[in-house]
CSV table of C-alpha atoms in Angstrom, one decimal:
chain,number,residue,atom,x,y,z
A,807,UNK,CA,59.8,-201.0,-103.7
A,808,UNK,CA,59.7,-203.4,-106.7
A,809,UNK,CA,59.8,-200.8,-109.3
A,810,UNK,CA,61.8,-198.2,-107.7
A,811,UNK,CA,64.5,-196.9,-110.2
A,812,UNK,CA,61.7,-197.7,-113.1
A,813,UNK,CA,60.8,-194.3,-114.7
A,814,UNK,CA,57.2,-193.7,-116.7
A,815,UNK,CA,56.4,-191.0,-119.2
A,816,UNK,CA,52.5,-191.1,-119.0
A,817,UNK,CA,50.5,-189.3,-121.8
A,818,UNK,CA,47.3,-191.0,-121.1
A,819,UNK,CA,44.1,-189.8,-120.1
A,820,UNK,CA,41.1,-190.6,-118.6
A,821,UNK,CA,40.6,-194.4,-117.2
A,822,UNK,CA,42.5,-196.9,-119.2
A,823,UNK,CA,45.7,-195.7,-118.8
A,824,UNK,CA,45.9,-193.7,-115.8
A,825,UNK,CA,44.6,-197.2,-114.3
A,826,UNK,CA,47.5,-198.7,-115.3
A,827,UNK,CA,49.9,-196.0,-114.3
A,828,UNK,CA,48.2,-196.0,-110.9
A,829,UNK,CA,49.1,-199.7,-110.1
A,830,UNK,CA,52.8,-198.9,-111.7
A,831,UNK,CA,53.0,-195.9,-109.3
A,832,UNK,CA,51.9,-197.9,-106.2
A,833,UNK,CA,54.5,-200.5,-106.8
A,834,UNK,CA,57.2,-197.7,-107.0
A,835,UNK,CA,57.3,-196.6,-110.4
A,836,UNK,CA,58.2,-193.0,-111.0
A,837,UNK,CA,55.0,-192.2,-113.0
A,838,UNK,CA,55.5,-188.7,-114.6
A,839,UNK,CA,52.5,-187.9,-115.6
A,840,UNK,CA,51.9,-185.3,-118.9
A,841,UNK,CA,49.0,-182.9,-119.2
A,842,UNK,CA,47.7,-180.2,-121.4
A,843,UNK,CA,47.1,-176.9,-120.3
A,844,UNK,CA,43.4,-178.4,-119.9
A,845,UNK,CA,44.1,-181.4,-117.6
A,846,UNK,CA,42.7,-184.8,-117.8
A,847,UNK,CA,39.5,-185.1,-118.9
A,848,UNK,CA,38.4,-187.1,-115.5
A,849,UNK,CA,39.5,-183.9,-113.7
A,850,UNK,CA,36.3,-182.2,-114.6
A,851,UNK,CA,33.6,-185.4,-115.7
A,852,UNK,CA,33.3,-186.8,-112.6
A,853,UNK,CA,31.1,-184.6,-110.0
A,854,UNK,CA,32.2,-181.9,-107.6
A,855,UNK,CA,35.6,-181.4,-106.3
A,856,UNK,CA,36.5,-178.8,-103.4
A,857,UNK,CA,38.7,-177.3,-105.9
A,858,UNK,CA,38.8,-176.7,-109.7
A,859,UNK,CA,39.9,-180.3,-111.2
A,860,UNK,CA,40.1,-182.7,-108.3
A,861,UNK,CA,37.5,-185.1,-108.7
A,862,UNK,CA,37.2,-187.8,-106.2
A,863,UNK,CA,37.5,-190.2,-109.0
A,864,UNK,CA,40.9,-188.6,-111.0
A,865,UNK,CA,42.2,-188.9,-107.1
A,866,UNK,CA,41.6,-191.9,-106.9
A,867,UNK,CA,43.6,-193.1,-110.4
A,868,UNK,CA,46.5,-190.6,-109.8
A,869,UNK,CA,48.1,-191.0,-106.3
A,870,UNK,CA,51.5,-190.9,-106.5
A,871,UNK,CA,52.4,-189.6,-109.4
A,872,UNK,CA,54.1,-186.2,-110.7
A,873,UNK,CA,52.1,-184.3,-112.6
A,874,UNK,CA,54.0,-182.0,-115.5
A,875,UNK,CA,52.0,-180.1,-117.7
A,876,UNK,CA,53.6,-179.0,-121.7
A,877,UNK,CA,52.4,-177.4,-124.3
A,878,UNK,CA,53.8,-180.7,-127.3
A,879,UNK,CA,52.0,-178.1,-130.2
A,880,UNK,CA,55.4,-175.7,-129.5
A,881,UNK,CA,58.9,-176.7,-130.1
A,882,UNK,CA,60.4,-176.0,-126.6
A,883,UNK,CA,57.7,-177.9,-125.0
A,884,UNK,CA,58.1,-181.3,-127.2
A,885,UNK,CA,61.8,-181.2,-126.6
A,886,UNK,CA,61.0,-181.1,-123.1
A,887,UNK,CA,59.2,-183.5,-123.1
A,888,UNK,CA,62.1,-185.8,-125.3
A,889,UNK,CA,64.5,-184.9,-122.9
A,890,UNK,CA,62.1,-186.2,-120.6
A,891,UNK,CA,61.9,-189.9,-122.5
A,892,UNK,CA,65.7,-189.9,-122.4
A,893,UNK,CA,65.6,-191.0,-118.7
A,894,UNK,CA,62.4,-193.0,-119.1
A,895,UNK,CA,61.9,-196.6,-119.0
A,896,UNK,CA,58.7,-196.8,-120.3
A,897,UNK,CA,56.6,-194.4,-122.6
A,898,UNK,CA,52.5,-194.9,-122.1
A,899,UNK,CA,49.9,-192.8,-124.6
A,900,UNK,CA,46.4,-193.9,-125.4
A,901,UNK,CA,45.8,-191.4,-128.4
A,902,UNK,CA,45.0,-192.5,-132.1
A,903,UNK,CA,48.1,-193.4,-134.2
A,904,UNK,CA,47.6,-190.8,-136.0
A,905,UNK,CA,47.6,-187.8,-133.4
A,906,UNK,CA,50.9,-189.7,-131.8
A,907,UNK,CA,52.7,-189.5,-135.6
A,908,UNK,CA,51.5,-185.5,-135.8
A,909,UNK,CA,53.1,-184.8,-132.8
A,910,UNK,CA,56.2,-186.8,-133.8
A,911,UNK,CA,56.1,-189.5,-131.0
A,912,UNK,CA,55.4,-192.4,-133.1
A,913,UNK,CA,57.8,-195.4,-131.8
A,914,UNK,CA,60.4,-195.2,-134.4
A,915,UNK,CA,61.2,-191.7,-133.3
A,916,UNK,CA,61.3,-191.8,-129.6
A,917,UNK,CA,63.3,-195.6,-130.0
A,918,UNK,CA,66.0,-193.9,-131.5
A,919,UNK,CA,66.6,-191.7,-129.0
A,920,UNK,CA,65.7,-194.3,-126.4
A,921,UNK,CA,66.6,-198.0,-127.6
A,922,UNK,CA,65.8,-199.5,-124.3
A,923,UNK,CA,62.7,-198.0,-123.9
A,924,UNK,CA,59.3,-200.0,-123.8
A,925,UNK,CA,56.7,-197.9,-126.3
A,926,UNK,CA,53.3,-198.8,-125.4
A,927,UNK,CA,49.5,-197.6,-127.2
A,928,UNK,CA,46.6,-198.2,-125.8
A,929,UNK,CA,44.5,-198.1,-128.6
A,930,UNK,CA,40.4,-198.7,-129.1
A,931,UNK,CA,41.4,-201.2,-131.8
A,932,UNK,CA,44.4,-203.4,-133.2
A,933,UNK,CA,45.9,-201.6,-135.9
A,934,UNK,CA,45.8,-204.5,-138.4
A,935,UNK,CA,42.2,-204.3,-138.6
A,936,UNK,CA,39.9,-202.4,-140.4
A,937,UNK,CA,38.8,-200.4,-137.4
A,938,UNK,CA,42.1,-199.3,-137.0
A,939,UNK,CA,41.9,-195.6,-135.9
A,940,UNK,CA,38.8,-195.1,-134.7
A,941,UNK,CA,37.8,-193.3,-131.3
A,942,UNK,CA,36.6,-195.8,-128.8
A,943,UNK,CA,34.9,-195.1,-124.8
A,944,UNK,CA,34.3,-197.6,-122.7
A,945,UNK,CA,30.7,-197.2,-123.5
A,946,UNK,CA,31.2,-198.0,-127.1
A,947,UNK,CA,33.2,-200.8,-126.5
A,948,UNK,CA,30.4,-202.5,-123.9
A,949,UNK,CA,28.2,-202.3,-126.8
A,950,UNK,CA,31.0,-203.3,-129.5
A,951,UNK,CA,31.7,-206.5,-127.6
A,952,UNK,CA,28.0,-207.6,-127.3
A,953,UNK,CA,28.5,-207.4,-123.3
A,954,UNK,CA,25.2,-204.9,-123.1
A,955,UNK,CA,23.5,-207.0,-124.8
A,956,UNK,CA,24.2,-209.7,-122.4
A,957,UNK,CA,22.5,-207.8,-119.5
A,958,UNK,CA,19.3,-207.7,-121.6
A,959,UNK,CA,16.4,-207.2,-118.7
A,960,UNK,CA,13.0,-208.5,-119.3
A,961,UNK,CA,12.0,-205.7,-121.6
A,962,UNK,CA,15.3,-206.8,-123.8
A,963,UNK,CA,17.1,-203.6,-124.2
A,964,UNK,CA,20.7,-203.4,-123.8
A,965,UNK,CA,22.6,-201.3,-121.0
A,966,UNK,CA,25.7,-200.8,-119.6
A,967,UNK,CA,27.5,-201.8,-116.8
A,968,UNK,CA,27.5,-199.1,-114.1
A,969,UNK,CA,31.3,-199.3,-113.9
A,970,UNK,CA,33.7,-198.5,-116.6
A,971,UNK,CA,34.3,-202.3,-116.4
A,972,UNK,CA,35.9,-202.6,-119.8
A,973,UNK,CA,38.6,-199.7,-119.1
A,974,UNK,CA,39.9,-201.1,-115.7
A,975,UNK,CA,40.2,-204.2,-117.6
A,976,UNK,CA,41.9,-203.1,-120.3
A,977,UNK,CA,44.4,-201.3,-117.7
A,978,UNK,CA,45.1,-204.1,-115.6
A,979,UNK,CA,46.0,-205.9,-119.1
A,980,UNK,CA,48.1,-203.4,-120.3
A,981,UNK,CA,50.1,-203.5,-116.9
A,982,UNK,CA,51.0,-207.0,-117.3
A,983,UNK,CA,52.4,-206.7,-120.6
A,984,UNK,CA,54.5,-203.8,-119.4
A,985,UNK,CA,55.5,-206.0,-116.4
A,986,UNK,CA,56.5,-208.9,-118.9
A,987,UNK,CA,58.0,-206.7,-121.2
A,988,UNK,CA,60.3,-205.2,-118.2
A,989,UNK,CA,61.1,-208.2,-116.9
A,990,UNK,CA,62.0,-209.8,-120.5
A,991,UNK,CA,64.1,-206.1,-120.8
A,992,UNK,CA,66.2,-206.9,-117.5
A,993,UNK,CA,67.2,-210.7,-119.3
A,994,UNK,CA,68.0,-209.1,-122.9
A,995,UNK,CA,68.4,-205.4,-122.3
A,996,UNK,CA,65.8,-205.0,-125.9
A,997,UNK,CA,63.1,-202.1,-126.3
A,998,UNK,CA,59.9,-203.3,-127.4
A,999,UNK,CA,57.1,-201.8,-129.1
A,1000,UNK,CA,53.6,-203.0,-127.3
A,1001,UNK,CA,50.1,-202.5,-128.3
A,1002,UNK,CA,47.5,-202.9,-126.3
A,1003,UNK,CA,43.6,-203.1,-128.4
A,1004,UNK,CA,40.8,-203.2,-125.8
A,1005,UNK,CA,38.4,-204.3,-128.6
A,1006,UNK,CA,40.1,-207.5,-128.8
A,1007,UNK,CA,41.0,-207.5,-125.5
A,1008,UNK,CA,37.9,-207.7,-124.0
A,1009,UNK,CA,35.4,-209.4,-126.9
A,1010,UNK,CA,38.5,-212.4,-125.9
A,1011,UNK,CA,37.4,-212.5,-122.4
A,1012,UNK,CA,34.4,-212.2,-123.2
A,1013,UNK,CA,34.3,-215.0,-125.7
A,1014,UNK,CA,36.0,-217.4,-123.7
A,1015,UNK,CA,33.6,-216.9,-121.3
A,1016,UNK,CA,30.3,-217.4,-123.8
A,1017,UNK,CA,31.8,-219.1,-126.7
A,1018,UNK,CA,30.6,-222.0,-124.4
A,1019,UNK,CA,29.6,-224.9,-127.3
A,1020,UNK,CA,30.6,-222.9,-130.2
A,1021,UNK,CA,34.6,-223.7,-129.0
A,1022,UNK,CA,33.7,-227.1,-131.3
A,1023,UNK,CA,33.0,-227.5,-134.8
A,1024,UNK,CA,30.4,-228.5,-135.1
A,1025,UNK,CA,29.0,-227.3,-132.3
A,1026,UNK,CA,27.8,-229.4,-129.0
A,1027,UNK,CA,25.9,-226.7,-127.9
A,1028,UNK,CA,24.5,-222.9,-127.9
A,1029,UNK,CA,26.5,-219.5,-127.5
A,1030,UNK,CA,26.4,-218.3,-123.8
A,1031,UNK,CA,26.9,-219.5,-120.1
A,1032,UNK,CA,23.2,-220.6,-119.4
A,1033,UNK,CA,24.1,-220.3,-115.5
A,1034,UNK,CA,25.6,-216.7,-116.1
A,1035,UNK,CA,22.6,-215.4,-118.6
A,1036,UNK,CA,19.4,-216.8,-116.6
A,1037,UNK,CA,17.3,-214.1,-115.4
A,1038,UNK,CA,17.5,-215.4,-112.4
A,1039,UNK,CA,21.3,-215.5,-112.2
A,1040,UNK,CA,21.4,-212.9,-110.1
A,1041,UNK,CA,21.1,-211.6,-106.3
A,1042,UNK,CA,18.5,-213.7,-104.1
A,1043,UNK,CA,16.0,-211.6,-102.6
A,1044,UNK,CA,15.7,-212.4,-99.1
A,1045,UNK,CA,12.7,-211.2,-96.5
A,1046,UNK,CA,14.6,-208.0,-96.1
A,1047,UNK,CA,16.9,-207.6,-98.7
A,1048,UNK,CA,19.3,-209.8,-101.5
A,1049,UNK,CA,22.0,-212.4,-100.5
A,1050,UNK,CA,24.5,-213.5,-102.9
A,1051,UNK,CA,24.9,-217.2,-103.2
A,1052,UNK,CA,26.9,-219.2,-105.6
A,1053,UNK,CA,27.0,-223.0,-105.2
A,1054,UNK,CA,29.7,-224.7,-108.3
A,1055,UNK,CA,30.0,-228.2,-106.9
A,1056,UNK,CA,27.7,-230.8,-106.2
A,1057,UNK,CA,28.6,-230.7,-103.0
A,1058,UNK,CA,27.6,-227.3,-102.4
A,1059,UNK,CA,24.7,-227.9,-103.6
A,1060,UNK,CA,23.7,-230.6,-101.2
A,1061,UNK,CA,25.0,-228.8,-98.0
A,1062,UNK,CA,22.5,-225.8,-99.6
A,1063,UNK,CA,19.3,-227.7,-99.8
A,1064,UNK,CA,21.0,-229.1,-96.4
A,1065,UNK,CA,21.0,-226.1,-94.9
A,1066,UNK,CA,17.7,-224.8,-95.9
A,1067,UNK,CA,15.9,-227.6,-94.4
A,1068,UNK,CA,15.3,-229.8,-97.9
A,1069,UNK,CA,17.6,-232.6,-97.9
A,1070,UNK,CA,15.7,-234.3,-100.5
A,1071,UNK,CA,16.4,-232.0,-103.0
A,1072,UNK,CA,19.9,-233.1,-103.6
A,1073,UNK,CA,18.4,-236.8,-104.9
A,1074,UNK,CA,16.2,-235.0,-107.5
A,1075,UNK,CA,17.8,-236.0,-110.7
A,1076,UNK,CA,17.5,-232.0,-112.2
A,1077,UNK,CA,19.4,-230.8,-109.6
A,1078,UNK,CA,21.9,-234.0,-108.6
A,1079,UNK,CA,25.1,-233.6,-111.1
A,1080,UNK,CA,26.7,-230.3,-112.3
A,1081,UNK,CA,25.4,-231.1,-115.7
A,1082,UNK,CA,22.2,-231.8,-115.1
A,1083,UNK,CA,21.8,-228.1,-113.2
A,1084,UNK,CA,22.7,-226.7,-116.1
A,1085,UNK,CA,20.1,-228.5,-118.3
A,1086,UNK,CA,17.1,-227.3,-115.6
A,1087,UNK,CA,19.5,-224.3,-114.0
A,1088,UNK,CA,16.0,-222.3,-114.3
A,1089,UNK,CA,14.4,-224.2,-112.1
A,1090,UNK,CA,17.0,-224.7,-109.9
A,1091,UNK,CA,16.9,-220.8,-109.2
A,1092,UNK,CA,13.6,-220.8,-108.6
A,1093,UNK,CA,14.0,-223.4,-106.0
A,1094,UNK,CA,16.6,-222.0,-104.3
A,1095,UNK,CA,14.3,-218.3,-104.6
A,1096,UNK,CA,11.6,-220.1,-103.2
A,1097,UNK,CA,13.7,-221.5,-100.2
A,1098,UNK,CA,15.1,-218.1,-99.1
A,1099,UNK,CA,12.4,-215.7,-99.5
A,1100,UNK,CA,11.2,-215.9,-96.1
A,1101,UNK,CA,14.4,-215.7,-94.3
A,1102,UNK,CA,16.1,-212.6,-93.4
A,1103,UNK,CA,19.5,-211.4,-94.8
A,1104,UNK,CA,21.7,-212.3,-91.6
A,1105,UNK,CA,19.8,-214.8,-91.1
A,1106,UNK,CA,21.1,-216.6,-94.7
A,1107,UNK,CA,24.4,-215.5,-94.8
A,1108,UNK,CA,25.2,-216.8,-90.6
A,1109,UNK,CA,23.8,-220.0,-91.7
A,1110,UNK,CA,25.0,-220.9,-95.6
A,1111,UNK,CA,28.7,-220.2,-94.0
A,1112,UNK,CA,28.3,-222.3,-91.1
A,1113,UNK,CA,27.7,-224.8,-93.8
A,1114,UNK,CA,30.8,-223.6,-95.6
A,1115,UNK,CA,28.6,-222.2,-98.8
A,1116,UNK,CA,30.1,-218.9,-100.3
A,1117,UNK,CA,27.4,-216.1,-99.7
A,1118,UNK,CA,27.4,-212.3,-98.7
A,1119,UNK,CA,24.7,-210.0,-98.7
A,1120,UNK,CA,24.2,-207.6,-101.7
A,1121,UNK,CA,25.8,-204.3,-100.7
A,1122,UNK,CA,24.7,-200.8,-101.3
A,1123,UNK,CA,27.6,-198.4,-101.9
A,1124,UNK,CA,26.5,-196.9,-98.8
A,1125,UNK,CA,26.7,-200.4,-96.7
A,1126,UNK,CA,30.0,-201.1,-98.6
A,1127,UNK,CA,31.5,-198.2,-96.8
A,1128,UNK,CA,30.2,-199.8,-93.6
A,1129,UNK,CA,31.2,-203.4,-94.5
A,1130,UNK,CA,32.9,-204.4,-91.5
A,1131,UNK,CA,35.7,-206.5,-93.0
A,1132,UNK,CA,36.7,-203.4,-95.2
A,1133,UNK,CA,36.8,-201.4,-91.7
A,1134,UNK,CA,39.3,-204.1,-90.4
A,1135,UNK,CA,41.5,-204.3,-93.4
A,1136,UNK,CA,41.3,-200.3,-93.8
A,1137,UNK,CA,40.6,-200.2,-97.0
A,1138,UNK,CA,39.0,-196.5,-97.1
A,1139,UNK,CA,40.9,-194.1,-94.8
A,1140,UNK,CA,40.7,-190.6,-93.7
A,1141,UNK,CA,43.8,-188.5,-95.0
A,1142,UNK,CA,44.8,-184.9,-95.8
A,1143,UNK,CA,45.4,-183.9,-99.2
A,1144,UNK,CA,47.4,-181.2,-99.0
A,1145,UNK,CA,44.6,-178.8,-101.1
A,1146,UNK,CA,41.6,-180.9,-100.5
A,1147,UNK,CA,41.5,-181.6,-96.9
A,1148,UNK,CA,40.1,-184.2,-95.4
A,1149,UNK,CA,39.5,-186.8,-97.9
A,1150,UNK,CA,38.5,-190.8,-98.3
A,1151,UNK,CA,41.7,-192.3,-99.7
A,1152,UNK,CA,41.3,-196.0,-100.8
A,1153,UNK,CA,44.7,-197.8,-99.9
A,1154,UNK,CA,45.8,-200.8,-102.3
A,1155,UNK,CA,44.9,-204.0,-100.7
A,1156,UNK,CA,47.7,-206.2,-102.3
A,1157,UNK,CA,50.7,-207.2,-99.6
A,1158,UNK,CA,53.8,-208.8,-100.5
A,1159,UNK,CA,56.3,-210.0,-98.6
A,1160,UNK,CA,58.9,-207.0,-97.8
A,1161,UNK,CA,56.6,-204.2,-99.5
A,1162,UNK,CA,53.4,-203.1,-98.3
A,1163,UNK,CA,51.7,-200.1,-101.0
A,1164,UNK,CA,51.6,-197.0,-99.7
A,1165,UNK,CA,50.2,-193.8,-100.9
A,1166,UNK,CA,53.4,-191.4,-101.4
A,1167,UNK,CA,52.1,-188.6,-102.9
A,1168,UNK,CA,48.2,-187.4,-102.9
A,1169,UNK,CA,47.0,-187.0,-106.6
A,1170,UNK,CA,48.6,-183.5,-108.2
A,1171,UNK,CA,46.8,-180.8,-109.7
A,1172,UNK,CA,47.6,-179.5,-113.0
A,1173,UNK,CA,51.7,-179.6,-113.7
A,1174,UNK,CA,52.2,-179.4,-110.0
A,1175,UNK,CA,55.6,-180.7,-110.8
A,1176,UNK,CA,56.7,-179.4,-113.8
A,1177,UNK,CA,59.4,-176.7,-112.0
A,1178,UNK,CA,60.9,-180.0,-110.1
A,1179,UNK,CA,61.0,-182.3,-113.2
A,1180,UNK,CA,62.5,-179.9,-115.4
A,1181,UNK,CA,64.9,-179.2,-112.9
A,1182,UNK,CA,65.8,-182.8,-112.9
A,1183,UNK,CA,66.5,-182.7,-116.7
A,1184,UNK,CA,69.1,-179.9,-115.9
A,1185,UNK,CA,66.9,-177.0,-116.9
A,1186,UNK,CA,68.3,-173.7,-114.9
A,1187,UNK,CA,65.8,-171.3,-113.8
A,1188,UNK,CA,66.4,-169.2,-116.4
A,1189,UNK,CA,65.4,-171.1,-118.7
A,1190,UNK,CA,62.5,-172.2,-117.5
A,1191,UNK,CA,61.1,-168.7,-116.4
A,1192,UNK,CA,61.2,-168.8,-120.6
A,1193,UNK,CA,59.0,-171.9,-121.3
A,1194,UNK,CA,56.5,-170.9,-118.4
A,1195,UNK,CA,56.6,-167.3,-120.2
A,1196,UNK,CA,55.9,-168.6,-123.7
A,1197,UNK,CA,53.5,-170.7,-122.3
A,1198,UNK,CA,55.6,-174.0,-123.3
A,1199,UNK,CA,55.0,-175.3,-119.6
A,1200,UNK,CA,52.6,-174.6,-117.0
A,1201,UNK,CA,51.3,-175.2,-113.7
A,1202,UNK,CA,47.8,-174.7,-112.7
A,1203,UNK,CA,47.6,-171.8,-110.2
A,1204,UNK,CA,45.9,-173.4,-107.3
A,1205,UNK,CA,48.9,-176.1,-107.1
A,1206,UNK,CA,51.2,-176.4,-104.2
A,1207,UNK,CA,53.6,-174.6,-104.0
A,1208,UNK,CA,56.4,-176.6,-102.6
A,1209,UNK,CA,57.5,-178.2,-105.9
């Protein structure tokens, strides 16, 4: 596995980092990851489980990892947990500067022990700003970085996303700094100290997508993608339904009008060049509205590919499921979690040549392995009949019990 031999010390919770840790732990990392007595908040937030704290969503973000849970308020616990950051590569928390100093895990502290290793916050905002410190959800942070406002409806008020779109993102960034920063490691053998601020983060994605003709000074046009923020820059609604469409080129625009019986749309000057779309791009989606309102869903999709256009019809979540190149590929698969049952498991779907992810281990419950991994630190059984008895470690009653 790519990052077999790479260990992780995980204290985050939630989406952002356990996101992160997930795609680490697929490629092979040893992802330990640390809980309170409590567990992770996504344990219990998101709907029903068949058991206390196993949401289908925490499953989801925590396959194969180790779950150890410590008590970091008592002195046996957070020198657990530094023995623990003595074998680890990389250290992950996504709490506020300030909670990490308290509990004396600030960077300088856990570096000395550890020069090699690669310290990394996730933090709402950089710490150079005067934000720094603040609590931050996904929720705020779609608001924060204007990107409710962008999905304005008619009536003009804001919403979110239905997705914690600005988490994942975040994640996947914070992954490819730690890859960087591992891979700069194996050249230079340095620790580094990384932060990762999904403020900044995202409003820079989301600026270089609608800084548009604000990128010049002076300006040479308006803020905003006109294409992306038309109302009607969105699904197609078909006879029966919504197709998805997306023509980029001039090309593609001509085999659509092709396609849909109206060749002599491609000469009119509005719609001919890229840049004149843009200029009338609300009338070209009424057009194109017009054009496919009396044809049924299949019908569009079978002919736009045939014409090499990219277009799929607009998915439920429950015709997702039934989405028949998902059945091919096997993305969702029955499995048996080992408390659960029979479960959904969602495979990754990236291949490499040599490696194929797997899921190794079915998401843990609540320090599952805490016995196991203090065992591997060279605890005796002794001693940790003590922690467990002064409540300095735990493990959450309804866990395996094959650790």
């Amino acid at each position: 596995m790519p990052l077999a031999g790479i260990r992780v010390v995980d204290l985050t919770s939630a989406v952002v980092g356990p996101y992160c840790t997930q795609v680490l732990a697929d490629y092979g990392a040893d992802v330990i990851k640390l809980e309170e007595k409590s567990g992770d908040v996504i344990r219990w937030i998101s709907g029903r489980s068949r058991t206390p704290g196993m949401s289908g969503k925490f499953m989801h973000m925590n396959r194969n990892k180790r779950s150890i849970s410590l008590d970091l308020k008592q002195p046996a616990g957070r020198e657990a947990l530094l023995k623990l950051v003595d074998t680890a590569d990389v250290f992950l928390h996504n709490m506020r500067n300030a909670a990490v100093g308290r509990l004396g895990l600030d960077a300088g502290t856990l570096m000395a022990r550890r020069p090699g290793l690669l310290y990394c916050g996730i933090v709402g905002f950089g710490s150079d700003g005067r934000y720094a410190g603040r609590p931050a959800y996904d929720s705020i942070l779609q608001g924060g970085t204007g990107l409710a406002s962008l999905l304005s409806g008619a009536d003009g008020q804001p919403r979110y996303v239905p997705y914690v779109v600005i988490d994942r993102t975040a994640g996947l960034m914070v992954t490819h700094a730690l890859l960087a920063a591992l891979f700069a490691r194996e050249r230079d053998g340095r620790g580094r100290v990384i932060e990762v601020p999904m403020f900044e983060s995202y409003a820079g994605l989301l600026l270089g997508e609608h800084l548009y003709g604000h990128s010049f000074e002076p300006p040479t046009d308006r803020l905003g993608d006109r294409r992306l923020l038309d109302a009607n820059a969105r699904p197609v609604r078909t006879r029966d339904g919504y197709a998805c469409i997306t023509t980029n080129t001039d090309a593609q625009v001509r085999k659509l009008f092709t396609a849909l019986g109206r060749p002599d749309l491609a000469a009119d000057v509005r719609f001919a060049t890229s840049l004149s779309r843009i200029e009338h791009i609300a009338e070209f989606f009424a057009v194109r509205a017009e054009l496919l309102a009396q044809r049924d869903t299949d019908e569009v999709v079978e002919l736009l590919l045939k014409h090499d256009i990219p277009c799929m019809p607009c998915h439920t979540l429950e015709s997702l499921l039934a989405d028949p190149h998902l059945g091919d590929v096997g993305l969702v698969q029955p499995a048996q979690h080992p408390t659960q049952g029979e479960i959904r498991q969602i495979r990754p779907a990236i291949r490499m040549t040599g490696f194929e992810p797997s899921v190794r281990l079915p998401a843990p419950h609540i320090g599952e392995h805490t016995v196991a991994v203090l065992a591997e630190l060279g605890y005796t059984a002794e001693r940790i009949a003590e922690l467990y008895g002064s409540a300095a470690a735990y493990t959450a009653p309804d866990a395996p019990s094959y650790q």
